[in-house]
PDB file of C-alpha atoms in Angstrom:
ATOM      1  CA  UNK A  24      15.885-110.598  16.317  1.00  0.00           C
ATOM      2  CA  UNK A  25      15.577-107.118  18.730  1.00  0.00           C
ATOM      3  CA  UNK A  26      15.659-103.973  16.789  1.00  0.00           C
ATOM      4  CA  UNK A  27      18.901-103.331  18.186  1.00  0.00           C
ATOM      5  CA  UNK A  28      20.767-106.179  16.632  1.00  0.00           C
ATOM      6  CA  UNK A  29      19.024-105.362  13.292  1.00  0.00           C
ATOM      7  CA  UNK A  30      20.817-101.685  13.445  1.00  0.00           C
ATOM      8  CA  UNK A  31      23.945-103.464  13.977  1.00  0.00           C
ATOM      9  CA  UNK A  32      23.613-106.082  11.438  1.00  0.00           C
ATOM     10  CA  UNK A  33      22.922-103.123   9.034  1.00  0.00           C
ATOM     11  CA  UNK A  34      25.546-101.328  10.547  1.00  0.00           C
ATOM     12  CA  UNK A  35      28.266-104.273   9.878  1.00  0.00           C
ATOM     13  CA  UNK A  36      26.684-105.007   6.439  1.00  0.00           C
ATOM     14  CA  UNK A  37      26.811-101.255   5.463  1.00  0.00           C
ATOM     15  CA  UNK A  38      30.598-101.411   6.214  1.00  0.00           C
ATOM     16  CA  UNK A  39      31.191-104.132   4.876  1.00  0.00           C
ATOM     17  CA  UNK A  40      29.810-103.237   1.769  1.00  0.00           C
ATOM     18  CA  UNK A  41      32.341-100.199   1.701  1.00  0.00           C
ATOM     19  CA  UNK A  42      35.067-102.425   2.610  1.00  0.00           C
ATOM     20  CA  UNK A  43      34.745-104.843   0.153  1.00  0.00           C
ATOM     21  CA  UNK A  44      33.832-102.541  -2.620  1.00  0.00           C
ATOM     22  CA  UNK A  45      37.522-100.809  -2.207  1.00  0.00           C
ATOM     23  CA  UNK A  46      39.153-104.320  -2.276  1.00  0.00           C
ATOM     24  CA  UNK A  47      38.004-106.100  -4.847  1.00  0.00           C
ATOM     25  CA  UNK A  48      38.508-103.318  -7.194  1.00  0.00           C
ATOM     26  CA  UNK A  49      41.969-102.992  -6.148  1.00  0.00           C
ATOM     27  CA  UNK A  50      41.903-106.926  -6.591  1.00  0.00           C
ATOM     28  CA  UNK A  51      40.435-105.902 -10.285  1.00  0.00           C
ATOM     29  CA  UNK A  52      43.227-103.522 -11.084  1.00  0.00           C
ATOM     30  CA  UNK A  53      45.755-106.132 -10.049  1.00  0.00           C
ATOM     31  CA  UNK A  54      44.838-108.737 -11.527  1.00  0.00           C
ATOM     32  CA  UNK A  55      43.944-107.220 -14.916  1.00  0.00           C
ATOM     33  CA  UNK A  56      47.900-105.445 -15.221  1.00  0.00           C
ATOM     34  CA  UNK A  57      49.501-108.511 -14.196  1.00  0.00           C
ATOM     35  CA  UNK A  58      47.329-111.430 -16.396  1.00  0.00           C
ATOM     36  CA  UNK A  59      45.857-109.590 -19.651  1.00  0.00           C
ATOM     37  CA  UNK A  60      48.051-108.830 -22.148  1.00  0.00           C
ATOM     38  CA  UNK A  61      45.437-107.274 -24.849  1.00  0.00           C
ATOM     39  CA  UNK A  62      45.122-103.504 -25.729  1.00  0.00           C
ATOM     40  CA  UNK A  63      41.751-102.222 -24.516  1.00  0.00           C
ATOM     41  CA  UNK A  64      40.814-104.782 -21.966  1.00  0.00           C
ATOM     42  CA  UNK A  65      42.816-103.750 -19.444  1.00  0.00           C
ATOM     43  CA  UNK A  66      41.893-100.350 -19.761  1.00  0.00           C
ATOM     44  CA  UNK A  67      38.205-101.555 -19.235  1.00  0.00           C
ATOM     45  CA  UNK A  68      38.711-103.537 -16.386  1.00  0.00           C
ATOM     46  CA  UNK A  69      40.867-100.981 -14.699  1.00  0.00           C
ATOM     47  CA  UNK A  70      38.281 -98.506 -15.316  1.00  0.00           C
ATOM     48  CA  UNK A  71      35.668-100.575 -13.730  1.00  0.00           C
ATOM     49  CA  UNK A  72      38.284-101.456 -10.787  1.00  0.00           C
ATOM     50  CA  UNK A  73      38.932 -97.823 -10.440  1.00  0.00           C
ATOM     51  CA  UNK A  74      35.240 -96.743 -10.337  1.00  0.00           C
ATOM     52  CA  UNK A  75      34.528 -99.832  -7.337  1.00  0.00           C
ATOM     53  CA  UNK A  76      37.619 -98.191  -5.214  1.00  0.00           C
ATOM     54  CA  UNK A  77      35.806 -94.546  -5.638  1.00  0.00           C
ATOM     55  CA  UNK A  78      32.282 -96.300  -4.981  1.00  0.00           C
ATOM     56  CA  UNK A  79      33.776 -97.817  -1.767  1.00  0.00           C
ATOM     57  CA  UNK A  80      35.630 -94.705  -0.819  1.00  0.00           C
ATOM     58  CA  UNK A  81      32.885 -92.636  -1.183  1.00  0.00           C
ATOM     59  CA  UNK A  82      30.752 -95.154   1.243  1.00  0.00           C
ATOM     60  CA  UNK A  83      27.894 -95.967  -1.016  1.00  0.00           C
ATOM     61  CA  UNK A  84      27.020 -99.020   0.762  1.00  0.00           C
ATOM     62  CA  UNK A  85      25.939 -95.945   3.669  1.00  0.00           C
ATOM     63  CA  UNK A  86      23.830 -94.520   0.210  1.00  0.00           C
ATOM     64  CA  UNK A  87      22.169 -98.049  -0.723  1.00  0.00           C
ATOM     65  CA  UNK A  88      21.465 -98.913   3.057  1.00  0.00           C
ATOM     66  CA  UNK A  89      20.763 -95.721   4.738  1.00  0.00           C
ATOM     67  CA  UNK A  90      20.833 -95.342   8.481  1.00  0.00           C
ATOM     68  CA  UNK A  91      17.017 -95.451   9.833  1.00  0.00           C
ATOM     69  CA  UNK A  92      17.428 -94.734  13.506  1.00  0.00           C
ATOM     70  CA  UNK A  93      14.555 -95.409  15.489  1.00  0.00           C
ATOM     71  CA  UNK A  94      15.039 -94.135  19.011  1.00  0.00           C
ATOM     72  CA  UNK A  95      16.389 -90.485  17.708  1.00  0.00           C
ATOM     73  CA  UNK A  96      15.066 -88.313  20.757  1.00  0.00           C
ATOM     74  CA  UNK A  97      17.292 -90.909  23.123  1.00  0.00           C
ATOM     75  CA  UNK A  98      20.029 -90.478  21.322  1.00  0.00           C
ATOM     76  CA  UNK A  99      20.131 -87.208  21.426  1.00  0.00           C
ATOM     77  CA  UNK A 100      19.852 -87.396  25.278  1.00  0.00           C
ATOM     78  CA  UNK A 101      22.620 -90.002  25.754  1.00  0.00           C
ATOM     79  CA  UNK A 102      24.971 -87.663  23.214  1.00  0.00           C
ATOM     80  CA  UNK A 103      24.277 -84.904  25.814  1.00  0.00           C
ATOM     81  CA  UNK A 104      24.793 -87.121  28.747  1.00  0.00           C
ATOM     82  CA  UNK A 105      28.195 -88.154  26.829  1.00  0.00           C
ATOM     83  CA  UNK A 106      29.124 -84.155  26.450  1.00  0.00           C
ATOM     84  CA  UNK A 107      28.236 -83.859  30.640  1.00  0.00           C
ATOM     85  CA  UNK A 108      30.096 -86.545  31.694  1.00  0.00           C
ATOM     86  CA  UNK A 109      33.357 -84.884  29.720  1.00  0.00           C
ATOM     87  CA  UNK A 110      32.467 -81.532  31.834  1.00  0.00           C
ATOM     88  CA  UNK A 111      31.940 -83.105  34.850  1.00  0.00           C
ATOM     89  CA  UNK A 112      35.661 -84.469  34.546  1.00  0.00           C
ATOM     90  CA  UNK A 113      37.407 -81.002  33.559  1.00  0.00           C
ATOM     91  CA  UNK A 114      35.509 -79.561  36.228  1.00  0.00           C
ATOM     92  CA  UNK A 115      36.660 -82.361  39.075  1.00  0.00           C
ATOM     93  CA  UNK A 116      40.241 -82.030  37.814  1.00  0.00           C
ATOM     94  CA  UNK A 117      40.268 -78.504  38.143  1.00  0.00           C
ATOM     95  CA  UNK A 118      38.629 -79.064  41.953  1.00  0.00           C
ATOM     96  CA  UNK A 119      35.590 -76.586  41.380  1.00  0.00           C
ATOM     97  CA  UNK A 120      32.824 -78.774  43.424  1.00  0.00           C
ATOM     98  CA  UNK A 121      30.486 -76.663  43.029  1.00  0.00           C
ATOM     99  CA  UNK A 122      30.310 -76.881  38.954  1.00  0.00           C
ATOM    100  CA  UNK A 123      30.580 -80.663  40.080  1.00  0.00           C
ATOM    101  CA  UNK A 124      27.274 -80.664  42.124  1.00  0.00           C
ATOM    102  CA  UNK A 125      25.715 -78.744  39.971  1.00  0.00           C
ATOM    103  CA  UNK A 126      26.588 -81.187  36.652  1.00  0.00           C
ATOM    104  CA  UNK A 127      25.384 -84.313  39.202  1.00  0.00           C
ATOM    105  CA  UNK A 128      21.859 -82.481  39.336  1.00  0.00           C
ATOM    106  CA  UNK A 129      22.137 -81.929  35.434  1.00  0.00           C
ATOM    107  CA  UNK A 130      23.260 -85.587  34.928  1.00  0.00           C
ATOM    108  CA  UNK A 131      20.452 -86.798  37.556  1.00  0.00           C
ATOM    109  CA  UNK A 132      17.509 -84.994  35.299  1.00  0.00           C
ATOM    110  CA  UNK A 133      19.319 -86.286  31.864  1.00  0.00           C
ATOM    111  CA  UNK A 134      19.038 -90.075  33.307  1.00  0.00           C
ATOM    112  CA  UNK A 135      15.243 -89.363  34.111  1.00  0.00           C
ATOM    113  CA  UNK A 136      14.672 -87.882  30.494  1.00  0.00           C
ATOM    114  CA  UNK A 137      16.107 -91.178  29.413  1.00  0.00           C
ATOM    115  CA  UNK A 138      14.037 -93.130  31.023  1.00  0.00           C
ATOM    116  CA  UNK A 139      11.207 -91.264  29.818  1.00  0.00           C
ATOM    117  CA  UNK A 140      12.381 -91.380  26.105  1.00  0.00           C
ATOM    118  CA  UNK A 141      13.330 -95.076  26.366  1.00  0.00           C
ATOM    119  CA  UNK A 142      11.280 -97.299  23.969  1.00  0.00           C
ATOM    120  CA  UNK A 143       9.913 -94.553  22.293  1.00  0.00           C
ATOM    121  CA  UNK A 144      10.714 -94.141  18.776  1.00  0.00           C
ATOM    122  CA  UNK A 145      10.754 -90.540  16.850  1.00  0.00           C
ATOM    123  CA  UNK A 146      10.618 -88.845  20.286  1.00  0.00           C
ATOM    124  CA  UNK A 147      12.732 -85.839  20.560  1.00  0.00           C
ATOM    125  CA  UNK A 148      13.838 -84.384  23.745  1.00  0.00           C
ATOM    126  CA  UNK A 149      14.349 -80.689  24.751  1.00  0.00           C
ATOM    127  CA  UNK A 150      18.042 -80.317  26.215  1.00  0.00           C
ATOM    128  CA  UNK A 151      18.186 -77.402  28.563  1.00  0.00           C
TER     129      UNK A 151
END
């Protein structure tokens, strides 16, 4: 398995984990009003229930699996590439070519720092 899928997989699991957390305590708190009829159970169970909703809600799958990105410093230079590509389109709606071929230089030297941080993990990148 590529390191890639293995961040997803985590990714999914993490979720998951949140997901189901927040159901099956609702499922808890359901099932314990409806079925049990004794004094201080309920209020046990729906406790518990209560406490797995707020553990789901407040994403502690995200706490027990934490994210671990590897390839940080390309990233970072595809997030900039991202926040270029949304200037470059303002700038060709408002028909200003020049900001245009200036932002296709800027893109052109962001797609070479890619390729440069590309397979390297922990590598940062200097965003001018």
């Amino acid at each position: 398995m590529t390191k890639s899928k293995r961040v997803e997989t985590v990714m999914s699991i993490r979720s998951a984990l949140d997901q189901s957390l927040t159901i099956v305590g609702v499922i808890i708190i359901m099932v314990t009003v409806t079925l049990l009829t004794e004094a201080w159970t309920p209020l046990f169970v729906v406790m518990a229930g209560a406490l797995m909703i707020g553990a789901g809600a407040w994403r502690l799958g995200t706490r027990l699996l934490p994210n671990r990105r590897i390839y940080v410093g390309l990233r970072s230079e595809v997030e900039y590439f991202i926040r270029l590509v949304r200037r470059l389109n303002s700038h060709a709606l408002a028909e200003e070519s020049e900001k245009v071929e200036n932002l296709r230089v800027e893109m052109k030297e962001s797609v070479d720092r890619m390729v440069s941080l590309a397979g390297q993990s922990g590598a940062t990148t200097v965003i001018g």
